[in-house]
Every structure is written in C-alpha cells, then in structure tokens.
PDB file of C-alpha atoms in Angstrom:
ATOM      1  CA  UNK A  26      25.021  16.124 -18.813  1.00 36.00           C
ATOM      2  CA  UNK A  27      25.132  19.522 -20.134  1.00 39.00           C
ATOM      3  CA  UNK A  28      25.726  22.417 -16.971  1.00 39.00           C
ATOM      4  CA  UNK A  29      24.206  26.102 -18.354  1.00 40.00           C
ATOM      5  CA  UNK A  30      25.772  27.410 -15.054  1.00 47.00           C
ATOM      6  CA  UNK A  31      29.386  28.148 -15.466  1.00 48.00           C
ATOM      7  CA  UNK A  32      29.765  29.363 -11.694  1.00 43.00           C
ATOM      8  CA  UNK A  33      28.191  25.924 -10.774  1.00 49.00           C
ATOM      9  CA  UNK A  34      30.731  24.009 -13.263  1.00 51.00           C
ATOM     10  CA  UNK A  35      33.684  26.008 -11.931  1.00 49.00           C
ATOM     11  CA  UNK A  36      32.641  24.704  -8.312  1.00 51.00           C
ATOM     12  CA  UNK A  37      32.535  21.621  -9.334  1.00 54.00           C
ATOM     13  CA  UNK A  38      35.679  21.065 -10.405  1.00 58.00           C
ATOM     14  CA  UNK A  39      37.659  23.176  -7.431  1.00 56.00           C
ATOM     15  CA  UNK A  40      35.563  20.630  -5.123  1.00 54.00           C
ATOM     16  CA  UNK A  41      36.929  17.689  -7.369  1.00 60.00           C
ATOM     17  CA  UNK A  42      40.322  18.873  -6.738  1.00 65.00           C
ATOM     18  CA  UNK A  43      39.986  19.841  -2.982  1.00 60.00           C
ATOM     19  CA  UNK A  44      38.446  16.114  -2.482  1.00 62.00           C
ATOM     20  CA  UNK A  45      41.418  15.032  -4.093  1.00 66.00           C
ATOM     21  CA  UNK A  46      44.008  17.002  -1.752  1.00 65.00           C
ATOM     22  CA  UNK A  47      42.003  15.677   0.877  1.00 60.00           C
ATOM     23  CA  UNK A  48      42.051  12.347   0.604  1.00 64.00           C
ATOM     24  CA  UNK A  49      46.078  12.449  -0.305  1.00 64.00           C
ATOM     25  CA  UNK A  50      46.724  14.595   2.919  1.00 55.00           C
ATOM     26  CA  UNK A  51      44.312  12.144   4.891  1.00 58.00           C
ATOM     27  CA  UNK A  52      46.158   9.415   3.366  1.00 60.00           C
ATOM     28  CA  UNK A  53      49.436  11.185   4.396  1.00 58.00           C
ATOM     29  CA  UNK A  54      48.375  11.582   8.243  1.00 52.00           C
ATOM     30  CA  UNK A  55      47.088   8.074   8.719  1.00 53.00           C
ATOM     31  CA  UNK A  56      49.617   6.384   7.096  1.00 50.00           C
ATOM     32  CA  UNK A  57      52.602   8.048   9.431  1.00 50.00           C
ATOM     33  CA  UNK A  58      54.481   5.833  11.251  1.00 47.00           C
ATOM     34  CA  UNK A  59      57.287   5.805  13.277  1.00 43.00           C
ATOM     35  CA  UNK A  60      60.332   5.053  11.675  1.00 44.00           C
ATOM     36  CA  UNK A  61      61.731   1.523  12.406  1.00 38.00           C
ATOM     37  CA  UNK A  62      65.092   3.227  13.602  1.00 44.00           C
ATOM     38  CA  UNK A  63      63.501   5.184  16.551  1.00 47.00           C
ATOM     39  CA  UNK A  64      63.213   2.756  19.917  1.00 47.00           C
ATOM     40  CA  UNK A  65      60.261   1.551  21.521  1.00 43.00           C
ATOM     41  CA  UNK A  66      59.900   4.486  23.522  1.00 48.00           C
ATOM     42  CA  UNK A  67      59.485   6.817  20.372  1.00 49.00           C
ATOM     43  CA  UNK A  68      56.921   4.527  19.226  1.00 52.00           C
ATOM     44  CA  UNK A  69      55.024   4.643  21.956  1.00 53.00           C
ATOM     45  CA  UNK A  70      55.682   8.580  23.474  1.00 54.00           C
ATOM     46  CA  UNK A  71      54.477   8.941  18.762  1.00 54.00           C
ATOM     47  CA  UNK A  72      51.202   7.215  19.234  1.00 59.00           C
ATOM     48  CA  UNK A  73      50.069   8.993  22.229  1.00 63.00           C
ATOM     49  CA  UNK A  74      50.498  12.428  20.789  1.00 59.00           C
ATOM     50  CA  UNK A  75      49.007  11.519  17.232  1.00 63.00           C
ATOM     51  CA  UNK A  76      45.958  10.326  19.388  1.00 63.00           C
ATOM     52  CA  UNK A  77      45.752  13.669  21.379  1.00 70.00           C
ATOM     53  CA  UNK A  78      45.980  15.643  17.707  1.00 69.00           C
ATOM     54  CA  UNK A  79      43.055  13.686  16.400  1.00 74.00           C
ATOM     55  CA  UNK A  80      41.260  14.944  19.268  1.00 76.00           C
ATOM     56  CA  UNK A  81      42.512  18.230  18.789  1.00 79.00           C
ATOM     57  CA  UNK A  82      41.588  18.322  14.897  1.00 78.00           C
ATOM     58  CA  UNK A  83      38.134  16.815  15.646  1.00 82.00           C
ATOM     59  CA  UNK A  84      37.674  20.122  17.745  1.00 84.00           C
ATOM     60  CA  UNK A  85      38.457  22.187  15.411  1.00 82.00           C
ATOM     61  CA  UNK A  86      37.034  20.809  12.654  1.00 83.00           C
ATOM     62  CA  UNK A  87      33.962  21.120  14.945  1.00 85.00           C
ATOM     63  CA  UNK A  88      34.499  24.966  16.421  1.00 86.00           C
ATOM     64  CA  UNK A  89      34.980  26.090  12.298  1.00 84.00           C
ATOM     65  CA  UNK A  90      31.641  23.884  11.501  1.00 86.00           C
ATOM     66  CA  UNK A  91      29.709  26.099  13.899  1.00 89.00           C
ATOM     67  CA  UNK A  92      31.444  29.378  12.834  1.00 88.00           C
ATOM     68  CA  UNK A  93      30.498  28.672   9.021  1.00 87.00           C
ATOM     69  CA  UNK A  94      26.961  28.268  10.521  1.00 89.00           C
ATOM     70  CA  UNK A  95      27.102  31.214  13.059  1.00 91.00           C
ATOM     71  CA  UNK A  96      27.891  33.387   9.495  1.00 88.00           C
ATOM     72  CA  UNK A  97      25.186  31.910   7.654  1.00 90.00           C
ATOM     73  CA  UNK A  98      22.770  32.780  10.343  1.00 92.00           C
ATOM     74  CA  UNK A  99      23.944  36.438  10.826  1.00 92.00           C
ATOM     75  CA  UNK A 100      23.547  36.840   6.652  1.00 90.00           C
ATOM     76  CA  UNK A 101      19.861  35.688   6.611  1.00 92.00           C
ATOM     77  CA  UNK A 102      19.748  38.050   9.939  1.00 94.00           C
ATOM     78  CA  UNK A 103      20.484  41.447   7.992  1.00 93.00           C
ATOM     79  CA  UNK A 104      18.245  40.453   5.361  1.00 94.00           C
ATOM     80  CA  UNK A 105      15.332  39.943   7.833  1.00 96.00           C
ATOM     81  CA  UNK A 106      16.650  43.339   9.776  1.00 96.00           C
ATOM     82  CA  UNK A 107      16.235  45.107   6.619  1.00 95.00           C
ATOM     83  CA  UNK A 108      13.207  43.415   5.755  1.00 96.00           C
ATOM     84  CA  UNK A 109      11.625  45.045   9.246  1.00 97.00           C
ATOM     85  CA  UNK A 110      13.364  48.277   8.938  1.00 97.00           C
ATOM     86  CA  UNK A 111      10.893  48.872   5.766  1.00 97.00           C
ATOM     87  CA  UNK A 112       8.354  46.970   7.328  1.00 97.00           C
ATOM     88  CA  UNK A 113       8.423  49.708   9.960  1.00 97.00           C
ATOM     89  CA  UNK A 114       8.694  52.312   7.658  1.00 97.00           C
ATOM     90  CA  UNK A 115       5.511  51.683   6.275  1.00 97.00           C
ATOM     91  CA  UNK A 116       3.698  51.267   9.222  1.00 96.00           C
ATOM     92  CA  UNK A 117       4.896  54.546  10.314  1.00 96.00           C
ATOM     93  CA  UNK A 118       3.145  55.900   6.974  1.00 95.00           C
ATOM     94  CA  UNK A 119      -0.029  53.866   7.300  1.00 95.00           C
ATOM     95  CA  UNK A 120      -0.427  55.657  10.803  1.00 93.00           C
ATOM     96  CA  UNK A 121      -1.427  58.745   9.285  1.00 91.00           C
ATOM     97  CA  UNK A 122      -5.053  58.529   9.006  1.00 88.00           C
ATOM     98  CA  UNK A 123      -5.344  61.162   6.286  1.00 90.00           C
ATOM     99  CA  UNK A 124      -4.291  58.336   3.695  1.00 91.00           C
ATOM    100  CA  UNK A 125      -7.081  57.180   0.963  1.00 92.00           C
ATOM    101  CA  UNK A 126      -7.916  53.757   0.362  1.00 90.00           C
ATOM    102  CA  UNK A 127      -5.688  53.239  -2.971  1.00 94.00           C
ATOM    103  CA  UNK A 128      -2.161  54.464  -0.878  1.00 94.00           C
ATOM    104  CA  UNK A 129      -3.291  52.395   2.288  1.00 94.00           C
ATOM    105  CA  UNK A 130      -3.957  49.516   0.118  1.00 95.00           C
ATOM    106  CA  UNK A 131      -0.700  50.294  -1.777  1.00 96.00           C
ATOM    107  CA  UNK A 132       1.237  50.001   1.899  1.00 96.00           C
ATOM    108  CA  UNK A 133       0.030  46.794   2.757  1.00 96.00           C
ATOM    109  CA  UNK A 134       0.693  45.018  -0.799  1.00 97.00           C
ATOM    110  CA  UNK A 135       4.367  45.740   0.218  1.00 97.00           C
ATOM    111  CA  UNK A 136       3.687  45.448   3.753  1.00 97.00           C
ATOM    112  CA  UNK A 137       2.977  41.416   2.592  1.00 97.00           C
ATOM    113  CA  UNK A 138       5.634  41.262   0.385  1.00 97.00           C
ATOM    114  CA  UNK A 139       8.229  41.760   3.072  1.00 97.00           C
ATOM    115  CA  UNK A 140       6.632  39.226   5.539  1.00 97.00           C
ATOM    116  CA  UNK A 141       6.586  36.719   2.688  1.00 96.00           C
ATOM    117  CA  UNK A 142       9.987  37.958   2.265  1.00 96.00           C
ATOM    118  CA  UNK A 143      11.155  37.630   5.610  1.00 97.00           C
ATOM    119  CA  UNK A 144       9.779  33.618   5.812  1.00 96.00           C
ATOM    120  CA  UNK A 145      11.563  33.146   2.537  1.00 95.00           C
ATOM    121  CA  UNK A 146      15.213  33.874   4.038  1.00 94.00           C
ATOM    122  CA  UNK A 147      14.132  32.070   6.955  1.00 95.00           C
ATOM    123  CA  UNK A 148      13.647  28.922   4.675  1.00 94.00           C
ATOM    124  CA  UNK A 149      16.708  29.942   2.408  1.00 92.00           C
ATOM    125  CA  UNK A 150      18.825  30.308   5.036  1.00 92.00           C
ATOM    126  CA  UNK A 151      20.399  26.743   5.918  1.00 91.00           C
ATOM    127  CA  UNK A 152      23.804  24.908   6.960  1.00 89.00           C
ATOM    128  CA  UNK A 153      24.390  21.432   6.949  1.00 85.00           C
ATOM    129  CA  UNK A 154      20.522  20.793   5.617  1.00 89.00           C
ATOM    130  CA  UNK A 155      19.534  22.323   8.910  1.00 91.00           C
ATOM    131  CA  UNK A 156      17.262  25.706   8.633  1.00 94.00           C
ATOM    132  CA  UNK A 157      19.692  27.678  11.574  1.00 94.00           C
ATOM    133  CA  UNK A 158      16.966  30.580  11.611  1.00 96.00           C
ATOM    134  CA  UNK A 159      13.864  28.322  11.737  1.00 96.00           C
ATOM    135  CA  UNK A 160      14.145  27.063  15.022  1.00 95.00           C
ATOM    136  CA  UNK A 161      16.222  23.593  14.744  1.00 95.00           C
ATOM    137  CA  UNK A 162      19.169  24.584  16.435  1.00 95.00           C
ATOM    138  CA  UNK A 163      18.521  23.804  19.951  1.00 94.00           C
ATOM    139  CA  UNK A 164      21.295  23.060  22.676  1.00 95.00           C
ATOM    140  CA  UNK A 165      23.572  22.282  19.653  1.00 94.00           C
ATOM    141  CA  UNK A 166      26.985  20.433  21.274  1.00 93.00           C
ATOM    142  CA  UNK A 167      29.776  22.275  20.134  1.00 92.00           C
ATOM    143  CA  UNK A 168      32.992  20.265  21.480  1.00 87.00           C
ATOM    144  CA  UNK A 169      35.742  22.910  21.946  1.00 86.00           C
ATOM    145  CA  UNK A 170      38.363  20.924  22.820  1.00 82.00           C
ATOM    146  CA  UNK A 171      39.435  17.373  23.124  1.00 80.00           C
ATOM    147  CA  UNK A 172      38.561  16.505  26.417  1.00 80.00           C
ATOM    148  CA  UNK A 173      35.459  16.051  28.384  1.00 80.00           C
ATOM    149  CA  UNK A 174      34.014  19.309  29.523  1.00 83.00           C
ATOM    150  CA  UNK A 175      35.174  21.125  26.808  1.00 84.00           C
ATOM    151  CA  UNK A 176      32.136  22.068  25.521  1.00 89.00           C
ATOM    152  CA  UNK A 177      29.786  25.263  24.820  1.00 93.00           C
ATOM    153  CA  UNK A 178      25.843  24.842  23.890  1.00 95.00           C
ATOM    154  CA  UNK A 179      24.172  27.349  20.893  1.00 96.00           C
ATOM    155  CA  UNK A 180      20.664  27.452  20.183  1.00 97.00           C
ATOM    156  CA  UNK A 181      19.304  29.839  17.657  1.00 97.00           C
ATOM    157  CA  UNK A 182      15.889  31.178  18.162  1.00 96.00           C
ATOM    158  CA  UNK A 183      13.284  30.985  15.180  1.00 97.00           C
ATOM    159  CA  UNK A 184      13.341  34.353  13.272  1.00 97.00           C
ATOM    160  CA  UNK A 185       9.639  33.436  11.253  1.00 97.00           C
ATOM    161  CA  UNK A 186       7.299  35.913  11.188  1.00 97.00           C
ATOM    162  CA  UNK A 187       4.782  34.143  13.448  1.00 97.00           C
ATOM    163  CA  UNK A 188       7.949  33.879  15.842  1.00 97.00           C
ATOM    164  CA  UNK A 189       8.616  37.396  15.773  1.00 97.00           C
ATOM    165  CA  UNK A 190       5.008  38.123  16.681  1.00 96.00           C
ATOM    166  CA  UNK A 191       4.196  39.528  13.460  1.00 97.00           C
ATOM    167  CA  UNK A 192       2.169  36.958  11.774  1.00 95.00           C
ATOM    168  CA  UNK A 193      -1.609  39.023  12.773  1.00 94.00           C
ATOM    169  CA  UNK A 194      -0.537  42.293  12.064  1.00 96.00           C
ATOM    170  CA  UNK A 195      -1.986  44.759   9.295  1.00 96.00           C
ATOM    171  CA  UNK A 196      -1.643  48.720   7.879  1.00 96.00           C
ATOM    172  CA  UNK A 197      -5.836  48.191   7.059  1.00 94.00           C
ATOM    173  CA  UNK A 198      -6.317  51.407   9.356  1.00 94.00           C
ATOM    174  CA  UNK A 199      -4.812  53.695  11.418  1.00 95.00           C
ATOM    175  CA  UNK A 200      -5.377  51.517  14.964  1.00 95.00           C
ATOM    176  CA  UNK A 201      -4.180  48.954  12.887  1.00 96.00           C
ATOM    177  CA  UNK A 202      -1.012  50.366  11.336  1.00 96.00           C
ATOM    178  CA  UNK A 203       0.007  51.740  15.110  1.00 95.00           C
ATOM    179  CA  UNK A 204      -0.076  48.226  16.782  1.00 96.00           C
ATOM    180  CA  UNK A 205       2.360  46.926  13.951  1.00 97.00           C
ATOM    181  CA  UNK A 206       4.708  49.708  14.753  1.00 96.00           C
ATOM    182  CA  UNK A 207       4.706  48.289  18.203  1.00 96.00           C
ATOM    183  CA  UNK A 208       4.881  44.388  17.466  1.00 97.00           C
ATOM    184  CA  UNK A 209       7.649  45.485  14.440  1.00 98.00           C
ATOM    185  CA  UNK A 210       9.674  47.157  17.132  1.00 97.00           C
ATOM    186  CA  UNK A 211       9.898  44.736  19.452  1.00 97.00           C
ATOM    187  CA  UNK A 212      10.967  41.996  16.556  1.00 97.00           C
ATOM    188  CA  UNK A 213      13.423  44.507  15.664  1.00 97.00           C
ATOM    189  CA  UNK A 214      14.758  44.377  19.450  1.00 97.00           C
ATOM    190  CA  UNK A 215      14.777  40.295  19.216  1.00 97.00           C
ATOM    191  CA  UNK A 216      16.429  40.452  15.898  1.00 97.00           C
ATOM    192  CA  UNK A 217      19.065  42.514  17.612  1.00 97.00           C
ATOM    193  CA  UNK A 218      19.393  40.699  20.900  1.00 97.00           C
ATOM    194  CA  UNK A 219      19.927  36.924  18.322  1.00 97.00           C
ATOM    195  CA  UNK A 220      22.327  39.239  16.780  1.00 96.00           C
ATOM    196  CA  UNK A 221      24.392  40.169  19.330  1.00 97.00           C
ATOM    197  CA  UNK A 222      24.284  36.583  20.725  1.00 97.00           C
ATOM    198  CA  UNK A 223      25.803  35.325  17.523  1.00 95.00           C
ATOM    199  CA  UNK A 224      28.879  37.490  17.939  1.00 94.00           C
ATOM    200  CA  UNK A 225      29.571  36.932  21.285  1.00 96.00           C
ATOM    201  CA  UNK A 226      29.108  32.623  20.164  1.00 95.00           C
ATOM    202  CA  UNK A 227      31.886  33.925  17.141  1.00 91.00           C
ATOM    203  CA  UNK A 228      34.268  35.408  19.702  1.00 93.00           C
ATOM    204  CA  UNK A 229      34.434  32.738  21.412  1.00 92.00           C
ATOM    205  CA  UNK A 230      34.501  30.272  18.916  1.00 90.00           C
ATOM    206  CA  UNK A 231      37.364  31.972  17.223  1.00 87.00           C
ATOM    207  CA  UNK A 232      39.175  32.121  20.603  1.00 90.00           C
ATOM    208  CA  UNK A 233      38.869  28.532  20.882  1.00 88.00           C
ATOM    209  CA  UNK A 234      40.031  28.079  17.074  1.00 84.00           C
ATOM    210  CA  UNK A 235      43.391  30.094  18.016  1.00 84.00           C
ATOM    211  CA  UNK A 236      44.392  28.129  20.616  1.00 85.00           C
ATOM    212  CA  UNK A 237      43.307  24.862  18.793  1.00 82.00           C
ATOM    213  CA  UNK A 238      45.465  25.558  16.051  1.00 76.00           C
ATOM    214  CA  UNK A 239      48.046  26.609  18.190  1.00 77.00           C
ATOM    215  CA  UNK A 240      48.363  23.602  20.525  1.00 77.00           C
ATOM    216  CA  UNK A 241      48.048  21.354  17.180  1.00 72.00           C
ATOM    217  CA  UNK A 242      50.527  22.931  15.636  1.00 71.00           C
ATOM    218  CA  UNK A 243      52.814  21.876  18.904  1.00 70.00           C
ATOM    219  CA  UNK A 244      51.742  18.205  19.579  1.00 68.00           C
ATOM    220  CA  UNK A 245      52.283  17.819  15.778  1.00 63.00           C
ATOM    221  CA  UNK A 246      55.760  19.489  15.520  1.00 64.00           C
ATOM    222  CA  UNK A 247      56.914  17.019  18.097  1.00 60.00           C
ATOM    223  CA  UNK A 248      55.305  14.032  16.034  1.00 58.00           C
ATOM    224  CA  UNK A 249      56.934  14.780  12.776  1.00 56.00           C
ATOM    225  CA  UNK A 250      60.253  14.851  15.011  1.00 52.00           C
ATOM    226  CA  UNK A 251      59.711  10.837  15.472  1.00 49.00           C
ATOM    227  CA  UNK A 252      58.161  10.327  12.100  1.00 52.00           C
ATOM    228  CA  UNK A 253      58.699  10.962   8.567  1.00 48.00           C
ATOM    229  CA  UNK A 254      55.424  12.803   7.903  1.00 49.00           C
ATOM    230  CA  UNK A 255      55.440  16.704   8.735  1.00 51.00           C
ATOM    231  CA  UNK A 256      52.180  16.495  10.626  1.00 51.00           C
ATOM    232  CA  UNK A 257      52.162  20.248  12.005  1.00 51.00           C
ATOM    233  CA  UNK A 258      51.759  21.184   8.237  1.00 56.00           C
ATOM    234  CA  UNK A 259      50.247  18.141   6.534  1.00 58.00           C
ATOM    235  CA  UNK A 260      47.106  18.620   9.275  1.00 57.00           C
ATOM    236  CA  UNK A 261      46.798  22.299   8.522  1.00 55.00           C
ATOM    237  CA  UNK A 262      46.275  21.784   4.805  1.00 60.00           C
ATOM    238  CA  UNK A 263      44.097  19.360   5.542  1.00 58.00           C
ATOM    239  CA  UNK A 264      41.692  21.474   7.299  1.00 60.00           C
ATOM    240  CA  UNK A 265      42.459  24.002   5.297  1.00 59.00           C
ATOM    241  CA  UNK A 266      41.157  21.811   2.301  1.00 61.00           C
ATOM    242  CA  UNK A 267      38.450  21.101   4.303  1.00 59.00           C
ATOM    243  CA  UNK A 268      37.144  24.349   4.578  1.00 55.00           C
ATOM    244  CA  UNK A 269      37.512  25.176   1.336  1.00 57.00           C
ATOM    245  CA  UNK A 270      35.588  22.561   0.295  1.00 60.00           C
ATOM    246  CA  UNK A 271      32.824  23.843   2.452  1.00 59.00           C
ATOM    247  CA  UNK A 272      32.911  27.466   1.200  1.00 55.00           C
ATOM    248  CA  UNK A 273      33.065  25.591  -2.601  1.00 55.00           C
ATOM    249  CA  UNK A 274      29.679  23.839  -1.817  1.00 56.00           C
ATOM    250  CA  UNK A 275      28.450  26.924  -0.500  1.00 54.00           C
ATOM    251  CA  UNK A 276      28.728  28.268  -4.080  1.00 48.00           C
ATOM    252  CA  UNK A 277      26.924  25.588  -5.553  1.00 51.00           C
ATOM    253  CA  UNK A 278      24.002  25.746  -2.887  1.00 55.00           C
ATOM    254  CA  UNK A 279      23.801  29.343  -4.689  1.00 47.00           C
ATOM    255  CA  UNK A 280      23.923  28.171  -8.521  1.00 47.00           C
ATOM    256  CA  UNK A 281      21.377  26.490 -10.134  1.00 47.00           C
ATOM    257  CA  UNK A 282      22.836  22.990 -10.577  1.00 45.00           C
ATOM    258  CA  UNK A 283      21.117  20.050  -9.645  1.00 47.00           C
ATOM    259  CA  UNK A 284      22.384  18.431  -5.983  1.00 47.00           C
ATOM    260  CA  UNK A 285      22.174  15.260  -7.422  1.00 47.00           C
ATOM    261  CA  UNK A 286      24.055  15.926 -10.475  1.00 49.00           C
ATOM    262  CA  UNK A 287      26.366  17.441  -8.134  1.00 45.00           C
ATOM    263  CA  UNK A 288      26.779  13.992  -6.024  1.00 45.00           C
ATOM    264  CA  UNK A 289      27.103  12.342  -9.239  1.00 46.00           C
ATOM    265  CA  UNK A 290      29.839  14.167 -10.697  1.00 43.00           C
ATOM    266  CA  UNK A 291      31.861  14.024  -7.467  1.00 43.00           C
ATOM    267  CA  UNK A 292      31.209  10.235  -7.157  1.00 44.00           C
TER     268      UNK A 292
END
C-alpha cells in the first residue's frame, strides 16, 4: 500500500512502537509476582495493594481520557468563537441601511459561509468517535478515583448553529441584520459560559490527576519493595505510553490516511 502522506506514515510507525512498549510494560505489571522468598504475609499484604493500583490506574487512565476530550472541545470552541466574532462583525455592517444591494448581498454570502463554517467544526470536532460539541456528551461518568463515590458528571452542550439560536437569522435588511446582532450576541455569551465550564471541568480534572499519580506512585513503591518488578515506574511509562499513543492517533485523525489502512497496518 503506497502512503502519499509522510506525517500519516511517521504516525504510524511511532504508534507501532508505542503499542509495542505497551504491551511489554503491560506484560511487565501483570506478570509481577511476589518473590518465593518473601512469607505468606508479603504475598498477601502484595496482592492487596497491586489490586488498589489497578483501581488507581483505571482512574487515571479515565480523568486523562476526559482531559484529552475537554481540549478537543475547547479547540473546536475558539474556532466557533471566532467564527461569531466575524459573524457579528458583519451584522454590525449590514445594520447600516445606507448599504446597496450588491454589498448587502456581499455580507450575507460570508455571513453563510461562517454558519456553514461553524456546523463544520461542530462535525470535525470529535474524541473517541463521539462529536463532544454536537450534543452527545450528556452526564458522561468520569470515575475520579478508585472507590465508589468518586465520581464527577460532564455534559457538553451542542454548539450547532440551530443550538446557538442562529439557524433563522439573515443580513437581507436592516431589521434583519439588527436581530442577528442580538441572537449572535447571546451565542457569543453561551459560547463563553461552555467555555468557562470546560476550564473549571480541567482544573479539577488535573487536581484529581495530581493526586492520582501521587498516591500510585506510593502504593506502587511499596509493591516493588515485595516484588521484583519496579511498579511505581513500570506503571508510569505505561500511561505515559498510553497517552502518547493517543496524541499519535490524534495526528493521524488530521492526515489523510485511510482509518482502515491504519487498523491494518497496526494489526
């Protein structure tokens, strides 16, 4: 199969490598065990602990999940902001009712471009197959910890133009072009409001990531005291790896190689 996409190619064969690393330092973590030497007690104190960082890891790998989504969200965001900061711009224009036909028509041809444009990031703008400014991220389970409880809920509101209220509006006259600059502000003000919601979702997903990594880093240190595996390190690289090869497919998503070659390749 011949690639004309050397970004894509590149990608594909970091991912090939990453998978690789993965699997070894997967390998390396569930094949641990506690040396026969150590008592029964070891054994047993070992197990308990290596099941508490598998909760642990499962969190995190979770928290980072929603923060790679929470990104991609806020980038299709500015687009869409920018998108509406012309939008209004034009409107503005179109309110002065000393415009001929030609320049008013001239405003809305752009005017359309720009809504088309804002539905396009709207459909471009995905995670995990899911569209994260199109609606389908409602009450979205984001486990924060290993234990019951330790939860938060994120739902992302759907940033369309017939969402942000915009879908009937026109520059076709001055009446016209003044109720857009109304309808444009207020999905400016939404766009804003989703916008500060995402970082305040980021804070406190990071928060939680800090003390994940932190509390791993201890259970694991203790494990690799009663086995022969350093788990404390061999888990960070792992999700390390991990999200890596997230940020890798991310590249490809932006290339112009096939997905299913892609699946192929990586077998």
């Amino acid at each position: 199969m011949r690639i004309n996409n050397n970004v894509g190619m590149w990608a594909i064969r970091y991912l090939q490598n990453l998978q690789t690393q993965q699997n070894m330092q997967q390998q390396s973590l569930t094949q641990a065990t506690v040396p026969l030497n150590q008592n029964i007690s070891s054994n047993v104190i070992a197990e308990k602990i290596r099941s508490q960082v598998n909760g642990y890891r499962e969190a995190m790998v979770s928290t980072y999940n929603t923060i790679g989504m929470m990104n991609t969200a806020e980038g299709g965001l500015q687009s869409i902001s920018s998108n509406l900061q012309r939008m209004r711009e034009l409107a503005l224009q179109a309110s002065n009712g000393t415009l001929s036909d030609s320049e008013r028509s001239a405003l809305q041809k752009e005017f359309t471009q720009l809504s088309q444009g804002v539905n396009k990031v709207v459909e471009q703008t995905t995670y995990n197959n899911q569209r994260v400014l199109g609606g389908e991220i409602r009450n979205m389970q984001v486990q924060l910890g290993p234990n019951e409880g330790q939860n938060m809920k994120v739902t992302l509101p759907s940033m369309d133009i017939k969402s942000l209220g915009l879908e009937s509006v026109n520059l076709n006259s001055t009446e016209n072009a003044q109720n857009a600059l109304k309808a444009i502000d207020q999905a400016i003000s939404n766009v804003s409001t989703t916008r500060n919601y995402i970082g305040s979702v980021n804070n406190r997903l990071e928060s939680a990531a800090r003390n994940l990594s932190e509390t791993m880093i201890n259970l694991t240190s203790s494990v690799s005291v009663l086995t022969g595996t350093d788990m404390a390190r061999t888990t960070m690289e792992w999700i390390r790896t991990q999200l890596q090869s997230r940020a890798t497919i991310g590249v490809l998503s932006q290339s112009n190689v096939n997905s299913s070659n892609v699946l192929r390749l990586l077998g």
